[in-house]
Short mmCIF file of C-alpha atoms in Angstrom, two decimals:
data_model
loop_
_atom_site.label_atom_id
_atom_site.label_comp_id
_atom_site.label_asym_id
_atom_site.label_seq_id
_atom_site.Cartn_x
_atom_site.Cartn_y
_atom_site.Cartn_z
CA MET A 1 61.71 -29.77 -41.64
CA ASN A 2 64.45 -31.18 -43.93
CA ASP A 3 67.84 -29.54 -44.38
CA SER A 4 66.77 -28.00 -47.92
CA THR A 5 63.79 -26.55 -46.47
CA ARG A 6 65.82 -25.03 -43.52
CA GLN A 7 68.36 -23.62 -45.90
CA ALA A 8 65.57 -22.15 -48.43
CA ARG A 9 64.18 -20.28 -45.37
CA TRP A 10 67.40 -18.90 -44.16
CA ARG A 11 68.11 -17.85 -47.82
CA LEU A 12 64.85 -16.05 -47.90
CA VAL A 13 65.44 -14.14 -44.62
CA MET A 14 68.90 -13.29 -45.49
CA GLY A 15 68.33 -12.31 -49.00
CA ALA A 16 70.45 -12.23 -52.27
CA GLY A 17 74.29 -12.60 -51.46
CA SER A 18 73.53 -15.60 -49.26
CA GLU A 19 73.75 -18.21 -52.11
CA GLN A 20 77.11 -19.51 -51.34
CA LEU A 21 76.08 -20.01 -47.64
CA CYS A 22 72.45 -21.33 -48.17
CA GLY A 23 72.36 -22.58 -51.95
CA GLU A 24 70.07 -21.46 -54.64
CA LEU A 25 66.42 -21.08 -54.50
CA SER A 26 63.96 -23.16 -56.13
CA PRO A 27 61.55 -21.38 -58.85
CA GLU A 28 58.85 -21.25 -56.40
CA ASP A 29 61.12 -19.84 -53.51
CA GLN A 30 62.59 -17.26 -56.06
CA ALA A 31 58.95 -15.95 -56.55
CA ARG A 32 58.68 -15.94 -52.74
CA ASP A 33 61.96 -14.14 -52.58
CA ALA A 34 60.59 -11.44 -55.20
CA CYS A 35 57.51 -10.75 -53.02
CA LEU A 36 59.35 -10.26 -49.91
CA GLY A 37 61.91 -7.93 -51.81
CA TYR A 38 59.01 -5.95 -53.16
CA LEU A 39 58.00 -4.91 -49.80
CA TYR A 40 60.89 -5.18 -47.24
CA ASP A 41 63.74 -3.61 -49.94
CA ARG A 42 62.01 -0.49 -48.75
CA GLU A 43 64.33 -0.64 -45.88
CA TYR A 44 67.16 0.09 -48.26
CA GLY A 45 65.43 3.31 -49.71
CA GLY A 46 66.83 4.13 -52.99
CA ARG A 47 69.82 2.04 -52.93
CA ARG A 48 68.35 -1.30 -53.79
CA ASN A 49 65.95 -2.97 -55.94
CA VAL A 50 66.50 -6.52 -55.74
CA ARG A 51 67.26 -7.73 -52.16
CA GLY A 52 70.94 -7.45 -51.45
CA ARG A 53 71.89 -6.12 -55.10
CA ASP A 54 72.74 -2.50 -55.86
CA GLN A 55 70.69 -1.18 -58.70
CA GLY A 56 72.02 2.18 -59.17
CA GLY A 57 69.48 4.45 -57.32
CA GLN A 58 66.15 2.79 -58.42
CA SER A 59 63.84 2.83 -55.55
CA GLY A 60 63.18 -0.49 -53.71
CA GLY A 61 61.05 -3.03 -55.40
CA LEU A 62 59.68 -0.73 -57.91
CA GLY A 63 61.73 -1.11 -61.06
CA ASP A 64 60.08 -1.56 -64.59
CA SER A 65 59.84 -5.22 -64.38
CA ALA A 66 58.68 -5.41 -60.77
CA LEU A 67 55.62 -6.30 -59.49
CA THR A 68 52.49 -4.15 -59.23
CA VAL A 69 50.64 -3.60 -56.05
CA PRO A 70 47.71 -6.10 -57.33
CA ASP A 71 50.26 -8.50 -58.65
CA TRP A 72 52.01 -8.61 -55.34
CA ILE A 73 48.75 -9.10 -53.31
CA ASN A 74 47.75 -12.15 -55.56
CA GLN A 75 51.35 -13.66 -55.41
CA VAL A 76 51.59 -13.32 -51.67
CA HIS A 77 48.01 -15.05 -51.27
CA GLU A 78 49.22 -17.82 -53.72
CA LEU A 79 52.74 -18.49 -52.15
CA PHE A 80 52.51 -18.04 -48.30
CA PRO A 81 50.46 -19.51 -45.55
CA GLN A 82 47.78 -17.53 -43.74
CA ARG A 83 49.67 -16.39 -40.87
CA THR A 84 52.40 -15.06 -43.01
CA ILE A 85 49.98 -13.40 -45.09
CA GLU A 86 48.61 -11.58 -42.30
CA ARG A 87 52.12 -10.31 -41.14
CA LEU A 88 52.93 -9.22 -44.78
CA GLU A 89 49.40 -7.41 -45.11
CA LYS A 90 50.23 -5.77 -41.58
CA ASP A 91 53.65 -4.63 -42.44
CA ALA A 92 52.53 -3.26 -45.94
CA LEU A 93 49.93 -1.13 -44.37
CA GLU A 94 51.47 -0.05 -40.95
CA ARG A 95 55.24 0.03 -41.67
CA TYR A 96 55.44 0.85 -45.38
CA GLN A 97 52.09 2.82 -45.95
CA LEU A 98 51.50 0.43 -48.87
CA ASP A 99 47.97 1.29 -48.59
CA GLU A 100 46.65 2.46 -51.86
CA MET A 101 44.74 -0.45 -52.94
CA VAL A 102 42.67 -0.35 -49.53
CA THR A 103 42.51 3.26 -48.37
CA ASN A 104 42.26 5.24 -51.50
CA PRO A 105 38.95 5.24 -53.59
CA GLU A 106 40.68 7.63 -56.25
CA VAL A 107 43.24 4.90 -56.91
CA LEU A 108 40.61 2.17 -57.56
CA ALA A 109 38.52 4.66 -59.57
CA ARG A 110 41.46 5.33 -61.99
CA ALA A 111 42.37 1.57 -62.03
CA GLN A 112 41.85 -0.38 -65.41
CA PRO A 113 39.45 -3.15 -64.50
CA ASN A 114 41.04 -6.72 -65.22
CA PRO A 115 40.95 -9.98 -63.65
CA THR A 116 44.17 -9.50 -61.80
CA LEU A 117 42.87 -6.53 -60.12
CA LEU A 118 39.45 -8.24 -59.26
CA LYS A 119 41.43 -11.10 -57.51
CA ALA A 120 43.52 -8.49 -55.43
CA VAL A 121 40.29 -6.54 -54.42
CA LEU A 122 38.67 -9.81 -53.26
CA ARG A 123 41.84 -10.80 -51.19
CA THR A 124 41.92 -7.33 -49.61
CA LYS A 125 38.21 -6.16 -49.25
CA HIS A 126 38.28 -7.01 -45.53
CA LEU A 127 40.88 -4.37 -44.97
CA MET A 128 38.84 -1.39 -46.90
CA ASN A 129 36.67 1.16 -45.32
CA GLN A 130 33.15 1.74 -46.75
CA ASP A 131 34.13 4.29 -49.25
CA VAL A 132 36.91 2.20 -50.81
CA LEU A 133 34.70 -0.79 -50.69
CA LYS A 134 32.15 1.02 -52.87
CA ALA A 135 34.78 1.83 -55.35
CA ALA A 136 36.06 -1.66 -55.35
CA GLN A 137 32.53 -3.09 -55.80
CA HIS A 138 32.14 -0.98 -58.95
CA LEU A 139 35.43 -2.24 -60.32
CA VAL A 140 34.27 -5.81 -59.62
CA ARG A 141 31.09 -5.43 -61.45
CA GLN A 142 33.00 -4.15 -64.50
CA VAL A 143 35.08 -7.20 -64.63
CA VAL A 144 32.31 -9.47 -63.89
CA ASP A 145 30.08 -8.02 -66.72
CA GLU A 146 32.59 -8.76 -68.89
CA LEU A 147 32.96 -12.42 -67.80
CA MET A 148 29.23 -12.68 -67.83
CA LYS A 149 28.87 -11.69 -71.52
CA LYS A 150 31.41 -14.21 -72.57
CA LEU A 151 30.09 -17.20 -70.40
CA ALA A 152 26.54 -16.48 -71.18
CA GLN A 153 27.23 -17.29 -74.87
CA GLU A 154 29.20 -20.51 -73.99
CA VAL A 155 26.45 -21.73 -71.64
CA ARG A 156 23.39 -20.80 -74.00
CA THR A 157 25.08 -22.61 -76.95
CA ALA A 158 25.28 -25.89 -75.07
CA PHE A 159 21.47 -25.56 -74.19
CA GLN A 160 20.17 -24.86 -77.70
CA GLY A 161 16.60 -25.96 -77.92
CA SER A 162 12.95 -24.71 -78.22
CA LEU A 163 12.30 -21.21 -78.45
CA ASP A 164 11.74 -19.27 -75.02
CA ARG A 165 9.76 -16.00 -75.77
CA ARG A 166 10.21 -15.02 -72.03
CA HIS A 167 13.82 -14.29 -72.03
CA ARG A 168 16.19 -12.30 -74.19
CA SER A 169 19.24 -13.86 -75.72
CA LEU A 170 22.94 -12.60 -76.24
CA LEU A 171 23.43 -15.33 -79.05
CA LYS A 172 22.44 -13.31 -82.29
CA ILE A 173 21.06 -16.11 -84.48
CA ALA A 174 18.65 -15.12 -87.40
CA LYS A 175 15.95 -17.90 -86.42
CA ASN A 176 15.91 -16.28 -82.81
CA PHE A 177 15.21 -12.84 -84.02
CA ASP A 178 12.49 -10.94 -82.04
CA VAL A 179 10.88 -8.53 -84.59
CA GLY A 180 8.25 -6.96 -82.36
CA THR A 181 10.64 -6.02 -79.57
CA THR A 182 13.36 -4.77 -82.11
CA LEU A 183 10.78 -2.43 -83.63
CA ARG A 184 9.47 -1.19 -80.19
CA ARG A 185 12.92 -0.72 -78.75
CA ASN A 186 14.31 1.21 -81.66
CA LEU A 187 11.54 3.68 -82.43
CA LYS A 188 13.42 6.36 -81.00
CA HIS A 189 15.84 5.97 -83.93
CA TYR A 190 13.21 6.50 -86.44
CA ASP A 191 14.24 8.91 -89.29
CA PRO A 192 11.09 10.90 -90.60
CA GLN A 193 13.06 12.63 -93.24
CA HIS A 194 13.94 9.30 -94.89
CA ARG A 195 11.11 7.54 -93.51
CA ARG A 196 13.16 4.75 -92.29
CA LEU A 197 14.04 3.06 -88.96
CA LEU A 198 17.55 2.60 -87.88
CA ILE A 199 18.14 -0.78 -86.06
CA GLU A 200 20.73 -0.01 -83.31
CA THR A 201 20.01 -2.81 -81.02
CA PRO A 202 18.51 -6.03 -82.34
CA PHE A 203 16.83 -8.48 -79.96
CA PHE A 204 16.65 -12.18 -79.99
CA TYR A 205 14.85 -14.91 -78.32
CA SER A 206 16.68 -17.59 -76.14
CA ARG A 207 16.34 -20.97 -76.77
CA ILE A 208 16.05 -23.46 -73.91
CA ARG A 209 15.23 -27.08 -73.66
CA ARG A 210 11.90 -27.33 -71.60
CA GLN A 211 12.88 -30.31 -69.89
CA VAL A 212 15.69 -28.63 -68.05
CA ASP A 213 13.09 -26.77 -65.87
CA ARG A 214 12.54 -30.14 -64.14
CA TRP A 215 16.08 -30.41 -63.00
CA GLN A 216 17.86 -29.08 -59.94
CA MET A 217 21.69 -27.94 -59.90
CA ILE A 218 23.32 -27.44 -56.66
CA ILE A 219 26.92 -25.81 -56.72
CA LEU A 220 29.12 -26.08 -53.69
CA VAL A 221 32.12 -23.90 -53.49
CA ASP A 222 35.13 -24.15 -51.46
CA GLU A 223 36.13 -20.58 -50.53
CA SER A 224 40.00 -21.52 -49.59
CA GLY A 225 42.35 -18.93 -50.88
CA SER A 226 43.96 -21.24 -53.30
CA MET A 227 40.50 -21.62 -55.12
CA LEU A 228 39.80 -18.17 -55.96
CA ASP A 229 39.81 -18.29 -59.61
CA SER A 230 37.21 -21.21 -59.24
CA VAL A 231 35.20 -18.89 -56.73
CA ILE A 232 34.99 -16.14 -59.28
CA TYR A 233 33.95 -18.39 -62.19
CA SER A 234 31.61 -20.43 -60.06
CA ALA A 235 29.65 -17.34 -59.03
CA VAL A 236 29.39 -15.95 -62.59
CA THR A 237 28.66 -19.34 -63.99
CA ALA A 238 25.72 -19.79 -61.44
CA SER A 239 24.54 -16.65 -62.27
CA VAL A 240 24.27 -17.43 -66.04
CA PHE A 241 22.45 -20.52 -65.41
CA TYR A 242 20.02 -18.76 -62.91
CA SER A 243 19.33 -15.81 -65.58
CA LEU A 244 18.61 -18.23 -68.20
CA ARG A 245 16.16 -20.15 -66.20
CA MET A 246 17.58 -23.50 -67.32
CA MET A 247 17.09 -25.21 -63.99
CA LYS A 248 16.45 -24.71 -60.19
CA MET A 249 19.81 -23.32 -58.96
CA HIS A 250 21.38 -23.37 -55.55
CA LEU A 251 24.87 -21.78 -54.88
CA CYS A 252 26.57 -22.35 -51.59
CA ILE A 253 30.12 -21.45 -50.59
CA PHE A 254 31.68 -23.10 -47.61
CA ASP A 255 34.89 -23.40 -45.33
CA THR A 256 34.14 -24.86 -41.98
CA SER A 257 30.47 -23.69 -42.45
CA VAL A 258 28.23 -23.49 -45.15
CA VAL A 259 26.59 -20.20 -46.53
CA ASP A 260 23.65 -20.69 -48.80
CA LEU A 261 23.77 -17.71 -51.52
CA SER A 262 20.97 -19.00 -53.70
CA ALA A 263 18.98 -16.03 -53.16
CA GLU A 264 21.77 -13.78 -54.40
CA CYS A 265 23.10 -15.92 -57.19
CA MET A 266 21.42 -13.86 -59.85
CA ASP A 267 24.03 -11.14 -58.87
CA PRO A 268 27.54 -12.64 -58.99
CA VAL A 269 28.78 -9.19 -57.46
CA GLU A 270 27.00 -9.51 -54.45
CA THR A 271 27.93 -13.22 -54.00
CA LEU A 272 31.83 -12.34 -54.52
CA MET A 273 31.71 -9.56 -52.16
CA LYS A 274 30.45 -11.98 -49.43
CA VAL A 275 33.15 -14.45 -49.92
CA GLN A 276 35.63 -14.67 -47.01
CA LEU A 277 38.84 -16.49 -48.47
CA GLY A 278 40.84 -18.62 -46.26
CA GLY A 279 40.08 -20.53 -43.06
CA GLY A 280 39.55 -24.40 -42.66
CA THR A 281 37.64 -26.77 -44.98
CA ASP A 282 34.93 -28.99 -44.10
CA ILE A 283 33.80 -30.64 -47.39
CA GLY A 284 31.75 -33.56 -45.55
CA GLN A 285 29.41 -30.84 -44.00
CA ALA A 286 28.96 -29.06 -47.48
CA LEU A 287 27.74 -32.39 -48.95
CA ALA A 288 25.56 -33.09 -45.98
CA TYR A 289 23.99 -29.65 -46.45
CA ALA A 290 23.46 -30.41 -50.33
CA ALA A 291 21.78 -33.67 -49.49
CA GLU A 292 19.22 -31.56 -47.51
CA LEU A 293 18.39 -29.54 -50.62
CA VAL A 294 17.71 -32.37 -52.97
CA GLU A 295 14.22 -32.70 -54.11
CA ASN A 296 14.29 -35.29 -56.81
CA PRO A 297 17.61 -37.12 -56.71
CA ARG A 298 17.34 -38.65 -60.12
CA ARG A 299 16.99 -34.98 -61.69
CA THR A 300 19.70 -33.52 -59.43
CA ILE A 301 23.21 -32.68 -60.12
CA VAL A 302 25.52 -31.66 -57.43
CA VAL A 303 28.71 -29.81 -58.21
CA LEU A 304 31.33 -29.90 -55.77
CA ILE A 305 34.17 -27.39 -56.58
CA THR A 306 37.12 -27.80 -54.28
CA ASP A 307 40.93 -29.02 -54.07
CA PHE A 308 39.68 -31.81 -52.13
CA TYR A 309 42.04 -31.10 -49.18
CA GLU A 310 39.68 -31.87 -46.11
CA GLY A 311 40.34 -30.50 -42.88
CA ALA A 312 37.47 -32.48 -41.05
CA PRO A 313 37.42 -36.12 -40.44
CA ILE A 314 37.81 -37.76 -43.94
CA GLU A 315 35.31 -40.44 -43.14
CA ARG A 316 32.59 -37.94 -42.92
CA LEU A 317 33.27 -36.60 -46.30
CA TYR A 318 33.16 -40.17 -47.88
CA ALA A 319 30.09 -41.00 -46.06
CA ALA A 320 28.28 -37.94 -47.26
CA ALA A 321 29.68 -38.46 -50.81
CA LYS A 322 28.41 -42.05 -51.00
CA LYS A 323 25.11 -41.33 -49.82
CA LEU A 324 24.42 -38.79 -52.47
CA VAL A 325 25.39 -41.28 -55.17
CA GLU A 326 23.43 -43.94 -53.76
CA SER A 327 20.34 -41.77 -53.57
CA GLY A 328 20.62 -41.39 -57.39
CA VAL A 329 22.13 -37.72 -57.55
CA THR A 330 24.46 -37.12 -60.33
CA ALA A 331 27.65 -36.07 -58.57
CA LEU A 332 30.52 -33.88 -60.12
CA GLY A 333 33.71 -33.08 -58.26
CA LEU A 334 35.81 -30.16 -59.94
CA ALA A 335 39.33 -29.37 -58.78
CA ALA A 336 38.95 -26.37 -60.94
CA LEU A 337 36.21 -24.30 -62.65
CA ASP A 338 38.12 -21.54 -64.49
CA GLU A 339 39.63 -20.78 -67.88
CA ARG A 340 42.67 -22.82 -67.47
CA ALA A 341 41.54 -25.84 -65.63
CA ASN A 342 44.79 -26.73 -64.36
CA PRO A 343 44.32 -27.40 -60.71
CA THR A 344 46.53 -28.53 -57.77
CA TYR A 345 44.39 -31.09 -55.60
CA ASP A 346 44.42 -34.03 -53.28
CA HIS A 347 44.58 -36.99 -55.86
CA SER A 348 43.85 -39.78 -53.31
CA VAL A 349 40.48 -38.23 -52.24
CA ALA A 350 39.47 -37.46 -55.78
CA ALA A 351 40.37 -40.97 -56.63
CA GLN A 352 38.21 -42.51 -53.80
CA LEU A 353 35.32 -40.20 -55.00
CA VAL A 354 35.55 -41.69 -58.30
CA GLN A 355 35.43 -45.37 -56.91
CA MET A 356 31.98 -44.13 -55.32
CA GLY A 357 30.60 -43.43 -58.67
CA TRP A 358 31.53 -39.52 -58.72
CA HIS A 359 32.65 -37.85 -62.05
CA VAL A 360 35.93 -35.93 -61.23
CA GLY A 361 37.90 -33.51 -63.29
CA ALA A 362 38.59 -29.96 -63.96
CA MET A 363 36.64 -27.73 -66.50
CA THR A 364 36.21 -24.58 -67.95
CA PRO A 365 32.49 -23.05 -67.77
CA GLY A 366 31.86 -24.08 -71.31
CA ASP A 367 32.83 -27.69 -70.54
CA LEU A 368 30.60 -27.72 -67.50
CA ALA A 369 27.78 -26.16 -69.53
CA THR A 370 28.15 -29.02 -72.05
CA TRP A 371 28.55 -31.60 -69.45
CA VAL A 372 25.35 -30.61 -67.79
CA ALA A 373 23.55 -30.55 -71.08
CA GLU A 374 24.34 -33.91 -71.91
CA LYS A 375 23.18 -35.10 -68.64
CA VAL A 376 19.83 -33.55 -68.61
CA ARG A 377 19.19 -34.69 -72.17
CA SER A 378 20.29 -38.39 -71.53
#
């Protein structure tokens, strides 16, 4: 540990007012300081808001510009190592009774569904009792349903092709209009007085290229805490692909072991509620498992979603990655799959995979759908 790191740690322990002794904090350490202050300033009762600074009677950490409970939970998980997270959660629940997110179903029932709250729920669900977990699952479903509507249109647009009369489409295009289903489903809106049918909900066929049915897609998702955004979007994206019957789908999450959720991938909420964030990472083992699922290598796409920080022997990762490419599998490594596609990852491992023939990058779900569509059509 160098002197600047040691000084920053002492500054975090001592709080504001110790700058002259310990120096100023970096932006990231300032965020850590705010998280610690949100919790431990409660020791000062109503006297302090920012640690060590009088704020004229405001309660500790709860000023207008302060963090909310979901914000605090998310930032703690993004800024601190696992052992520190566990200590902060323990103090929050036992020492300061900051338990509304995990013990009170009424609080969750009143909460406004949004991505921030979704991530906070996924990070604390292991602390919830069954009643709270049920309320949390309802909240998760509301947020996920909104994501599904958005992503379904993006994915379907990338796969426009022959008419598929078996499945409905969220993409409202005139040439896809399903007259028969629209009439049947809207008969209850018939107005006998004016002898006309009011169309409240129009229905459309989907358009899917037939050849993608012969393809297989295996998505491997690293469930490290730093990958939470990608975990959420991976679950929703896999569900969209599955619901559109575009190809044979597999969805697996991994840390030091692999959990195959292919049977549940039609419901991303069930997938997300089974995710256990944190723990170690064994990417090589996940790739070896994917190799066992491959049926026709030249019509298989393996998508590895990870930050490439390997916890197991790196040689095993490289051997499994090389084996997949040499077999003819199309291999894609994504350091992020979310709406920002702005990852932090191990560049050296990613570069090594590129040399082996992997495609490596970061994508939004729409980018991924376009990329996959190009591959199956080439």
